[in-house]
Structures are given as structure tokens and as C-alpha cells.
C-alpha positions as a printed NumPy array, in Angstrom:
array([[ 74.902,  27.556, 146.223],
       [ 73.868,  23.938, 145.109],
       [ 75.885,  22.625, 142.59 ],
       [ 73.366,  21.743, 140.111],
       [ 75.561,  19.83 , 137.331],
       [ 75.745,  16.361, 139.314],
       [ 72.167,  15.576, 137.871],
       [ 73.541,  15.886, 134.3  ],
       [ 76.504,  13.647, 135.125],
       [ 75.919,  10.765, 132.693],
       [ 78.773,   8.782, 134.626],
       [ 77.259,   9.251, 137.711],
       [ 74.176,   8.019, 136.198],
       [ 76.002,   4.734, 134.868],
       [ 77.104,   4.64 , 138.784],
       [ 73.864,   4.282, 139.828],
       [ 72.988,   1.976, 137.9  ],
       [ 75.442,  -0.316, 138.254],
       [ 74.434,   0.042, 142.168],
       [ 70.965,  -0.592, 141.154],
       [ 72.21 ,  -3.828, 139.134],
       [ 74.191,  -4.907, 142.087],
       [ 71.317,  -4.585, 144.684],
       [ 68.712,  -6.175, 142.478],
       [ 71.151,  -9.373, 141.851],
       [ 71.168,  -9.661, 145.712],
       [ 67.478,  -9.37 , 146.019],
       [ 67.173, -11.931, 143.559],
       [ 63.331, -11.786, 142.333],
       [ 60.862,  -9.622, 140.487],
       [ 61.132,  -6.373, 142.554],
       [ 57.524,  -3.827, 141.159],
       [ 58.108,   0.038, 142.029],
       [ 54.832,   2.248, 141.77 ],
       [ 55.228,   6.024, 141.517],
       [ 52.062,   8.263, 141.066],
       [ 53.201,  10.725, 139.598],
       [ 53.014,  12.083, 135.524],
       [ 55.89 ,  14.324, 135.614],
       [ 57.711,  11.068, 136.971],
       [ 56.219,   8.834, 133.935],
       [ 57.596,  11.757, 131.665],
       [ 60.873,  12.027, 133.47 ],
       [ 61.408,   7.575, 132.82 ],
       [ 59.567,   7.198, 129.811],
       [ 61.838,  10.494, 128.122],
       [ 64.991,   8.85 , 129.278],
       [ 64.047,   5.618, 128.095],
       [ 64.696,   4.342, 132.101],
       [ 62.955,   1.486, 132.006],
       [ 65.125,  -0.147, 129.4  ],
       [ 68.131,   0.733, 131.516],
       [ 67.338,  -1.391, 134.538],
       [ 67.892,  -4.966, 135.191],
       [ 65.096,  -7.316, 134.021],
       [ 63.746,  -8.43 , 137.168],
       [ 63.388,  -4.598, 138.356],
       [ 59.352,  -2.704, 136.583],
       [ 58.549,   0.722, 137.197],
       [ 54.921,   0.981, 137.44 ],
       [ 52.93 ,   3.987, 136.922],
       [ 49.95 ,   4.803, 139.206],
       [ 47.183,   7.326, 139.413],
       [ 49.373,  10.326, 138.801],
       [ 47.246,  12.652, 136.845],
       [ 44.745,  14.623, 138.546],
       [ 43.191,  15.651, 135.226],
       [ 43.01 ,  11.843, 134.042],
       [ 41.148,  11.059, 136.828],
       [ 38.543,  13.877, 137.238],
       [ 35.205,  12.525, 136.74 ],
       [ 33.534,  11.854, 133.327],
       [ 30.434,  13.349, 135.204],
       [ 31.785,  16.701, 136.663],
       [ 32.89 ,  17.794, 133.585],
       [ 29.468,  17.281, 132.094],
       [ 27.721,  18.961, 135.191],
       [ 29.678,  22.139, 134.51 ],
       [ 28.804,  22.046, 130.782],
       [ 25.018,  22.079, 131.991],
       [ 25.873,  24.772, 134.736],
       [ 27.308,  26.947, 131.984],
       [ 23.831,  25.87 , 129.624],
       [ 21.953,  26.428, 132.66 ],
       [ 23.297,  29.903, 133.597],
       [ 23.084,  31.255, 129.946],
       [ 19.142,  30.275, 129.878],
       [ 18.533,  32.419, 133.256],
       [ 20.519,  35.404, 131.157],
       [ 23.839,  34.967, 132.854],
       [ 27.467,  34.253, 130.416],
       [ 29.87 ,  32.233, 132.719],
       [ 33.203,  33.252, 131.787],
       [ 34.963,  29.536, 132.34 ],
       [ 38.503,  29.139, 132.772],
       [ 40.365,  26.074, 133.474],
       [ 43.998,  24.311, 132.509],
       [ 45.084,  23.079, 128.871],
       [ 45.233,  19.401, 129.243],
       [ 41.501,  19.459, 130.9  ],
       [ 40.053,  21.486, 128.621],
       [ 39.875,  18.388, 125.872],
       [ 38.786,  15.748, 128.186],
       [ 35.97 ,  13.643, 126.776],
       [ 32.717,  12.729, 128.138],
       [ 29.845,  11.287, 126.739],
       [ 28.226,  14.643, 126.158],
       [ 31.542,  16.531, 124.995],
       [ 34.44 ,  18.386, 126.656],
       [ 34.89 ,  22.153, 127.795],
       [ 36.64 ,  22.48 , 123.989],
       [ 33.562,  21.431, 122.105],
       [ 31.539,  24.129, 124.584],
       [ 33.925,  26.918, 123.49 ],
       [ 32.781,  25.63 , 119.887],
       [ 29.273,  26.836, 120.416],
       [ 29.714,  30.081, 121.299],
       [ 30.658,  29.835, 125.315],
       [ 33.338,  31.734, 126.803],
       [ 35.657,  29.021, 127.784],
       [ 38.997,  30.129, 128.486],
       [ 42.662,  28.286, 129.26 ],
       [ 44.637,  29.887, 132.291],
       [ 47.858,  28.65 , 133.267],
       [ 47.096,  28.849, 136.726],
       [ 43.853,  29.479, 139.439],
       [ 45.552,  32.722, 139.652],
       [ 45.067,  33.718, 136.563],
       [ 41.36 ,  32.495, 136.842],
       [ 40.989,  35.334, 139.714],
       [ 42.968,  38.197, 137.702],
       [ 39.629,  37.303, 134.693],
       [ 37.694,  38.054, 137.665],
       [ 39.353,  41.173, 138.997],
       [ 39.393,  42.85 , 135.672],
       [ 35.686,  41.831, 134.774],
       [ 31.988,  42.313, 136.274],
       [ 31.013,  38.706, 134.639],
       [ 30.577,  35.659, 136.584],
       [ 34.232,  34.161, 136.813],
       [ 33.701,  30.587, 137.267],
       [ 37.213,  28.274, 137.487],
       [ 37.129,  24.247, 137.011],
       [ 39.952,  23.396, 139.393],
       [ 41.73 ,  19.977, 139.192],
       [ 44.985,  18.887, 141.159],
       [ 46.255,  16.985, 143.564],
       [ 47.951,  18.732, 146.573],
       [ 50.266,  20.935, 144.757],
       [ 47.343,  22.824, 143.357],
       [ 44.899,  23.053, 145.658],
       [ 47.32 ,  25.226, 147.852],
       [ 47.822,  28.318, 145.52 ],
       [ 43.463,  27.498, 145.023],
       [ 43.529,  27.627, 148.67 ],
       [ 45.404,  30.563, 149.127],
       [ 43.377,  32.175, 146.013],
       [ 40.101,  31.795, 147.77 ],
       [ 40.997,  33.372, 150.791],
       [ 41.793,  36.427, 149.152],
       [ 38.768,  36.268, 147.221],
       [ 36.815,  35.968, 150.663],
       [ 38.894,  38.667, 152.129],
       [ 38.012,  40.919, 149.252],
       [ 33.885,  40.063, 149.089],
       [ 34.703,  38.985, 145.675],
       [ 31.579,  37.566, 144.712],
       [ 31.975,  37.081, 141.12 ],
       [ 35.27 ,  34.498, 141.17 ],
       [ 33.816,  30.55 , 142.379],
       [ 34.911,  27.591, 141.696],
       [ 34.159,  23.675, 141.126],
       [ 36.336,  21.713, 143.252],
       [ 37.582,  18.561, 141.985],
       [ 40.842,  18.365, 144.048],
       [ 42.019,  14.911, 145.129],
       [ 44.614,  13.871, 147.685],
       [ 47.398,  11.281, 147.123],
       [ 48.344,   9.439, 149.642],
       [ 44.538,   8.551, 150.094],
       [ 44.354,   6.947, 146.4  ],
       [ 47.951,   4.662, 147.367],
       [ 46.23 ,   3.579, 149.932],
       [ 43.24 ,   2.37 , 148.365],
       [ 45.424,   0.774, 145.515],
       [ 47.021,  -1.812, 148.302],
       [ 43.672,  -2.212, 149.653],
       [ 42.377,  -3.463, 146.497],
       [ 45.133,  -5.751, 145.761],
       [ 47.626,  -3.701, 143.598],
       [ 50.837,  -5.188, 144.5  ],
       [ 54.144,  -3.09 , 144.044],
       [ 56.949,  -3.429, 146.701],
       [ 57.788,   0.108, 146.981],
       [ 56.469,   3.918, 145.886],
       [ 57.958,   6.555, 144.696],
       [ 56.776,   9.603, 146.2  ],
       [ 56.172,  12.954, 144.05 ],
       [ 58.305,  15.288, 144.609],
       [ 55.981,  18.352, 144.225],
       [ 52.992,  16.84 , 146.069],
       [ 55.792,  16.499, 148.874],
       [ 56.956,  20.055, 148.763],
       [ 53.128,  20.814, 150.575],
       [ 52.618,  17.577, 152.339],
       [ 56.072,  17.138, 153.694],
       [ 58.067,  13.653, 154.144],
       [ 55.428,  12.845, 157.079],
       [ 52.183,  13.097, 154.74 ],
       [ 53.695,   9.791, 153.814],
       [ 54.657,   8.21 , 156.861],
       [ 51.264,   6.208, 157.247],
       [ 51.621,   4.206, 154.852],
       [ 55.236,   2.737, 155.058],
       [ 54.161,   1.997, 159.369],
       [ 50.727,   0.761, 158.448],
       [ 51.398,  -1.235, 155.192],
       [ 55.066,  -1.736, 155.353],
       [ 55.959,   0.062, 152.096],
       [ 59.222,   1.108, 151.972],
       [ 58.934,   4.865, 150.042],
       [ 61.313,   7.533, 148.602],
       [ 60.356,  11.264, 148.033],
       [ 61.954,  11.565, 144.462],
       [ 62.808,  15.014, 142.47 ],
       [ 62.416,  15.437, 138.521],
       [ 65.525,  14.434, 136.891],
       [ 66.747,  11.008, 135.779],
       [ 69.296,  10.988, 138.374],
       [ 66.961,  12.022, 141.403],
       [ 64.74 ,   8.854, 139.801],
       [ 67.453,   6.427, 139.418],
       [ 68.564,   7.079, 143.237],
       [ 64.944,   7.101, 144.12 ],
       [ 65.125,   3.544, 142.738],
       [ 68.658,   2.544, 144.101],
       [ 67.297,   3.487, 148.092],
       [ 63.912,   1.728, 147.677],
       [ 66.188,  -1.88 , 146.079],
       [ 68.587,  -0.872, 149.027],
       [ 65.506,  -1.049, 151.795],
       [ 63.81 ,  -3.982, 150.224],
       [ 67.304,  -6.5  , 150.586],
       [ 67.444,  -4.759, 153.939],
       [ 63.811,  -5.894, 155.13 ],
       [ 62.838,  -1.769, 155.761],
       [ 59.923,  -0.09 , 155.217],
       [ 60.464,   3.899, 155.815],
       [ 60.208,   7.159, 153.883],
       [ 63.306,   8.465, 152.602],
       [ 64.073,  11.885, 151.11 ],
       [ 65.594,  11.978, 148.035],
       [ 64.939,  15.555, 147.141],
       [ 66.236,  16.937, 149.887],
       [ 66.885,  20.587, 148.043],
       [ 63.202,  20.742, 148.364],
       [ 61.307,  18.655, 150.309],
       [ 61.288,  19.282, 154.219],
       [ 60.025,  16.28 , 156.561],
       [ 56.981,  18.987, 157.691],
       [ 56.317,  20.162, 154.233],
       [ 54.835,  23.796, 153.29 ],
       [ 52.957,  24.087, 156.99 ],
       [ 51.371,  27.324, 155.686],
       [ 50.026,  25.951, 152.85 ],
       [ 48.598,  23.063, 154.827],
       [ 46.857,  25.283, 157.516],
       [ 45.648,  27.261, 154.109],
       [ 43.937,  24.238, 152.346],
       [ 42.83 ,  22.965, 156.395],
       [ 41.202,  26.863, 156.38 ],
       [ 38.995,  26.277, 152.747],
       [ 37.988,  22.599, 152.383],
       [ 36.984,  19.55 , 154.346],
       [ 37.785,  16.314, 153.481],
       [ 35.845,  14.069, 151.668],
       [ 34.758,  10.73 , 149.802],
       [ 35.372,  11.568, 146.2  ],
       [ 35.402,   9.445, 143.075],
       [ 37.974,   8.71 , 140.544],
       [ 37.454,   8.242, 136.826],
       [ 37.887,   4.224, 136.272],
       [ 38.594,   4.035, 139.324],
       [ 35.815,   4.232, 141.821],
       [ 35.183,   6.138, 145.244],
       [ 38.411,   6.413, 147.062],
       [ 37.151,   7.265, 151.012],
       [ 38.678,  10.883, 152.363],
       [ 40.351,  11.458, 148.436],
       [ 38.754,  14.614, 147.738],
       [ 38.314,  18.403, 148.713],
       [ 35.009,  20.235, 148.875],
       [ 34.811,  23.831, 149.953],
       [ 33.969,  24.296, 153.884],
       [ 29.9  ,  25.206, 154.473],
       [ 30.685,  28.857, 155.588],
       [ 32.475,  29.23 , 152.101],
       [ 30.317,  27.68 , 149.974],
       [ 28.698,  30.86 , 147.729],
       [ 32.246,  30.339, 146.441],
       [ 31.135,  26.896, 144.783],
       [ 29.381,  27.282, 141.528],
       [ 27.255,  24.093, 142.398],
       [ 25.754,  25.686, 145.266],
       [ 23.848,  28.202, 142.685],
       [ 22.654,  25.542, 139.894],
       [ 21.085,  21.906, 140.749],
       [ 21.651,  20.276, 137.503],
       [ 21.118,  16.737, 136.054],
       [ 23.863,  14.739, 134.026],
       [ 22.722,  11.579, 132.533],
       [ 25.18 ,   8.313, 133.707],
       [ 27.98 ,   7.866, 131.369],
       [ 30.51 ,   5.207, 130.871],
       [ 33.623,   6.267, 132.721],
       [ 36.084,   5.28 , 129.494],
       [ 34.943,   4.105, 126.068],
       [ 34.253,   0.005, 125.225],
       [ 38.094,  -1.535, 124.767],
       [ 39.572,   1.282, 126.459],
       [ 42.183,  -0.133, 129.639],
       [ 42.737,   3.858, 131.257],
       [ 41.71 ,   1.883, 134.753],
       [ 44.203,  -0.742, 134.225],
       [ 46.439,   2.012, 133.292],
       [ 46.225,   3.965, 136.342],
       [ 45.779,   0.762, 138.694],
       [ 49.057,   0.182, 137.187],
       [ 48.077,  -2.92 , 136.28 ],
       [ 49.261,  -2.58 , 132.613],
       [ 51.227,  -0.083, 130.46 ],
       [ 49.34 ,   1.804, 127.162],
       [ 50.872,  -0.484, 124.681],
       [ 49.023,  -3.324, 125.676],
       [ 45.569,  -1.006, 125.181],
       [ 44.536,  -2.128, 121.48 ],
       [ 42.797,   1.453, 120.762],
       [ 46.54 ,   2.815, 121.717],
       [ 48.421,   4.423, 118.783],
       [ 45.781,   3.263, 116.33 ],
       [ 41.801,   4.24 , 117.361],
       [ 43.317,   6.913, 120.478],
       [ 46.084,   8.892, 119.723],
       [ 46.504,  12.845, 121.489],
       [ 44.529,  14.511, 118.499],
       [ 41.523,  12.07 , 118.885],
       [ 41.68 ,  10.697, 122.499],
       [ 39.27 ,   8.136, 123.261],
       [ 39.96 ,   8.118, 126.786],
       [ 41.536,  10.76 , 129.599],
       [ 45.125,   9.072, 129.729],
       [ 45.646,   9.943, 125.85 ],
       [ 44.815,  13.786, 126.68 ],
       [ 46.578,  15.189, 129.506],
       [ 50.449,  15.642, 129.239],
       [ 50.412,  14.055, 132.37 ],
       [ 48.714,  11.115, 131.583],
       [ 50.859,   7.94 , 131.258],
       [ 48.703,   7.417, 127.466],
       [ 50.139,  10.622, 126.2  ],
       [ 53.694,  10.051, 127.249],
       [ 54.403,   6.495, 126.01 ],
       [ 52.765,   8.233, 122.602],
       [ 55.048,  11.317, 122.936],
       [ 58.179,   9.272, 123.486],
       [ 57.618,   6.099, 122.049],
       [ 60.832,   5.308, 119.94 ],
       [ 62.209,   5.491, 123.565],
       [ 60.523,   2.829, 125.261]])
């Protein structure tokens, strides 16, 4: 059995980061590490991290919330499919997760739907979204974020529901893929000299959904777990690469990541969705980011039932910096609205809401920063 305690070892810790001081002395410049992932953000920001490492070594945090980054204007086109449907005499039973359930738009959020009398429910999971379904004759419609480590149980989900001729469960897709959006980041100019690959994303994707980028854009990259230890020796192999002039993935979470990833889940998502352009709040159209049901599937898409209109909307409020944010182009304390105008009980934009949104943790753990 794996001996679990070595990632509560606080003197292995201080090991670490003495290695970490050593190898940054020997680089001997400003060294910027990206991760894109919020469970990352929690796991430094929580541990207070960044004030552990030398000065001349930033953790930056990228696009890492799939919630954050959903479109201001799919969450309003479900709120008129759900307006729509009740007008032809049909109540949408809507289910979707916590965090997204209070993201704003111009015209309101799934919450302030609930408030007027829809049946908008919070499920912990896609699966529990199908159980609704299973155990009602009302239209089961789920709103279904997430990067790669959800769209594989939504993958696997719909295939039983198309198994089964279960034609009251349907979704609204608004899956993204990672790797895509890193790409697009050092396309557009966002310079960091090595990533720090999620851990869970990897469990599907494997070590190789990452290969790409280190051979085409000579990133050196490091598939991280969860606690600060599997973080700080995420950090300690990227500083050891960079002095060493490499650019390859390494696994650091080993006890879970394979090089070839989940393969059945992969062939599962392959099975269900095609791969598309798909935009991200603040942050444009990333090309081949996002997953749309295949054609032959597509009565299980709610949008293929209601053509609705949503008026344009500004993707974040005036003097809110959520694209900077997620560029990782600046941390939440330099927003002015943060802590003051947007806080997690009135967020004025998407970072502030989800618990994986970098916002939310700098406001959760702030005496820690």
C-alpha cells in the first residue's frame, strides 16, 4: 500500500524548498510558472505557497475554472429555453452544479430563475442529473460545465441514456478542453516558462494529452497532484528542467496519472462529441476548445428543440479584470472591485463565484497570501 504520510511531512516540505531555493539561485532570473488549474490555486493560495518561494520564482494562475469561463451568453440562452418551454406548456426540471448556479449575466443567473418559480435544481454530479430523470416523466434538462474530468462521467452518462431511449434526460454542452486554451495563451503572448499540469484533467487525458505542447512550444511541464508537497515538487522539476535547457512532461502524480490516461474514457467522450471552436468568457474563441454533442445524438441537446434569442452582453462588468485574471496576467488583489464592490455574496464577475475561481480563493484565504 502507498504510504500516504510523506505528503504531510512538513520537513520534507522545508527539503523541497530549500531545493527549490537552490535551483532558482542557479537559474538566476525571474522564472513565471502557469498552472490552470482551481483546485491548484486553492491548494497554493491555502498554504500560503507563494510566500514560501524565493522572490524571483511567481506562480501564475491560468484559466482553471470551467465554470468561470462558461459564457455570459449560454447561461442566458438556457434561462430563455426554460421561459420558452414553460410558454409552449412544458416545466424543465434544470439541474446543474453549485458554483454555476450563481453566475451572473446581464439578464440574471440560474439562482434568480429558481426565484421566480422555475424548477432549478443543484446536483452534485451529471449523474445525479440522470437519476431526476429516471425517477420523473418531466423534461430533465442538465447545464453541463467542465473541462475533461467531467465531460467523461457526461460522456459515459449519455450513452446510457441513448442505450435506454431515454428521451426525457438532454443536456447543454458547455465542455471545454485544456490543453487547447494553454495553447492559445502562448499564442497570444502570455509568457510563463513552465505549466503545471492538473492532475485530474490528466487522470483522462494521460501524460501524452500534454506532450504537444512541451515539442511544439518548448514548455517544459509537470503533471502535479493536490497536496502542497505534490505542488512544491511540481515546482522543484519544472526550476530543475529550466537550468537544464529541457522542455518535457514529467509526472509528478504518478499514484494516478498513467502516460495513456483513462483510454476508456477517451474513446467514451470520442463516441458523444466532436470537437469544436468554442468561446471563453473574457477570453475569446479558443479554436478546437469545446465539445458539442455528435449529429446522430443531437435530440439529446436541449438547443436542438428551442431557437432562442439572447441580447449581447458584456462578458464581465465595467472595472472588472476576470480576463486579466485568467490570462494570468494579474492576481485579484490588484482588481479594485476585489474585496470591496465583489466579494462571494455579491459577485460582480464569474472568478468571485465559483470555488474554483482564483477571485474566490484569494477572498477565502486571504490572511494567507
Amino acid at each position: 500500500m502507498l504510504d500516504l504520510s510523506i505528503f504531510e511531512d512538513k520537513e520534507f516540505a522545508q527539503r523541497i524548498l530549500i531545493s527549490i531555493k537552490r535551483e532558482s539561485d542557479k537559474i538566476g532570473r525571474e522564472v513565471k510558472l502557469m498552472h490552470v488549474c482551481g483546485t491548484h490555486e486553492d491548494t497554493v493560495t491555502r498554504s500560503g505557497i507563494r510566500s514560501l518561494l524565493p522572490e524571483n520564482v511567481k506562480i501564475m494562475s491560468g484559466p482553471g475554472c470551467p465554470v468561470c469561463i462558461t459564457p455570459a451568453e449560454d447561461v442566458a440562452r438556457m434561462i430563455a429555453i426554460m421561459r420558452k418551454a414553460r410558454e409552449e406548456g412544458e416545466d424543465i426540471i434544470l439541474t446543474t452544479f453549485g458554483d454555476m448556479y450563481k453566475i451572473p449575466t446581464a439578464v440574471g443567473s440560474f439562482a434568480d430563475l429558481r426565484s421566480q418559480g422555475f424548477d432549478v435544481r443543484i446536483v452534485y454530479s451529471i449523474y445525479d442529473s440522470y437519476k431526476i430523470a429516471l425517477e420523473n416523466d418531466k423534461l430533465v434538462v442538465h447545464f453541463s460545465p467542465g473541462f475533461e474530468t467531467t465531460t467523461a462521467p457526461a460522456a459515459g452518462i449519455l450513452e446510457e441514456a441513448i442505450d435506454e431511449e431515454r428521451d426525457n434526460f438532454k443536456i447543454y454542452s458547455v465542455h471545454r478542453l485544456t490543453p487547447p486554451a494553454v495553447e492559445v495563451l502562448v499564442k497570444q503572448g502570455t509568457v510563463f516558462d513552465g505549466l503545471i499540469a492538473p492532475g485530474h484533467v490528466s487522470v483522462i487525458i494521460g501524460v501524452k494529452g500534454w506532450e504537444h505542447i512541451s515539442k511544439e512550444y518548448g514548455i517544459p511541464q509537470v503533471v502535479a497532484g493536490f497536496e502542497p508537497v505534490d505542488f512544491l515538487m511540481g515546482i522543484l522539476m519544472l526550476l530543475r528542467q529550466i537550468r537544464k535547457g529541457e522542455a518535457k512532461v514529467e509526472n509528478e502524480y504518478t499514484r494516478v496519472v498513467r502516460y495513456e490516461g483513462n483510454v476508456e474514457a477517451q474513446r467514451s467522450i470520442e463516441r458523444i462529441f466532436n470537437v469544436v471552436d468554442a468561446k471563453w468568457r473574457a477570453l475569446g474563441v479558443f479554436p478546437k476548445s469545446g465539445l458539442e454533442l455528435k449529429k446522430e445524438f443531437s435530440d439529446y441537446e436541449i438547443r436542438s428543440f428551442y431557437d432562442v434569442e439572447v441580447p449581447k452582453m458584456p462578458e464581465v462588468e465595467k472595472g472588472c479584470i476576470c480576463g486579466a485574471v485568467l490570462r494570468g496576467l494579474a492576481l485579484p488583489t490588484q482588481c479594485p472591485l476585489f474585496g470591496k464592490v465583489c466579494t462571494p455574496r455579491n459577485p460582480v464577475g464569474p472568478c468571485m463565484v465559483s470555488y474554483e475561481g482564483t477571485c474566490q480563493i484569494f477572498y477565502k484565504y486571504g490572511s494567507l497570501l
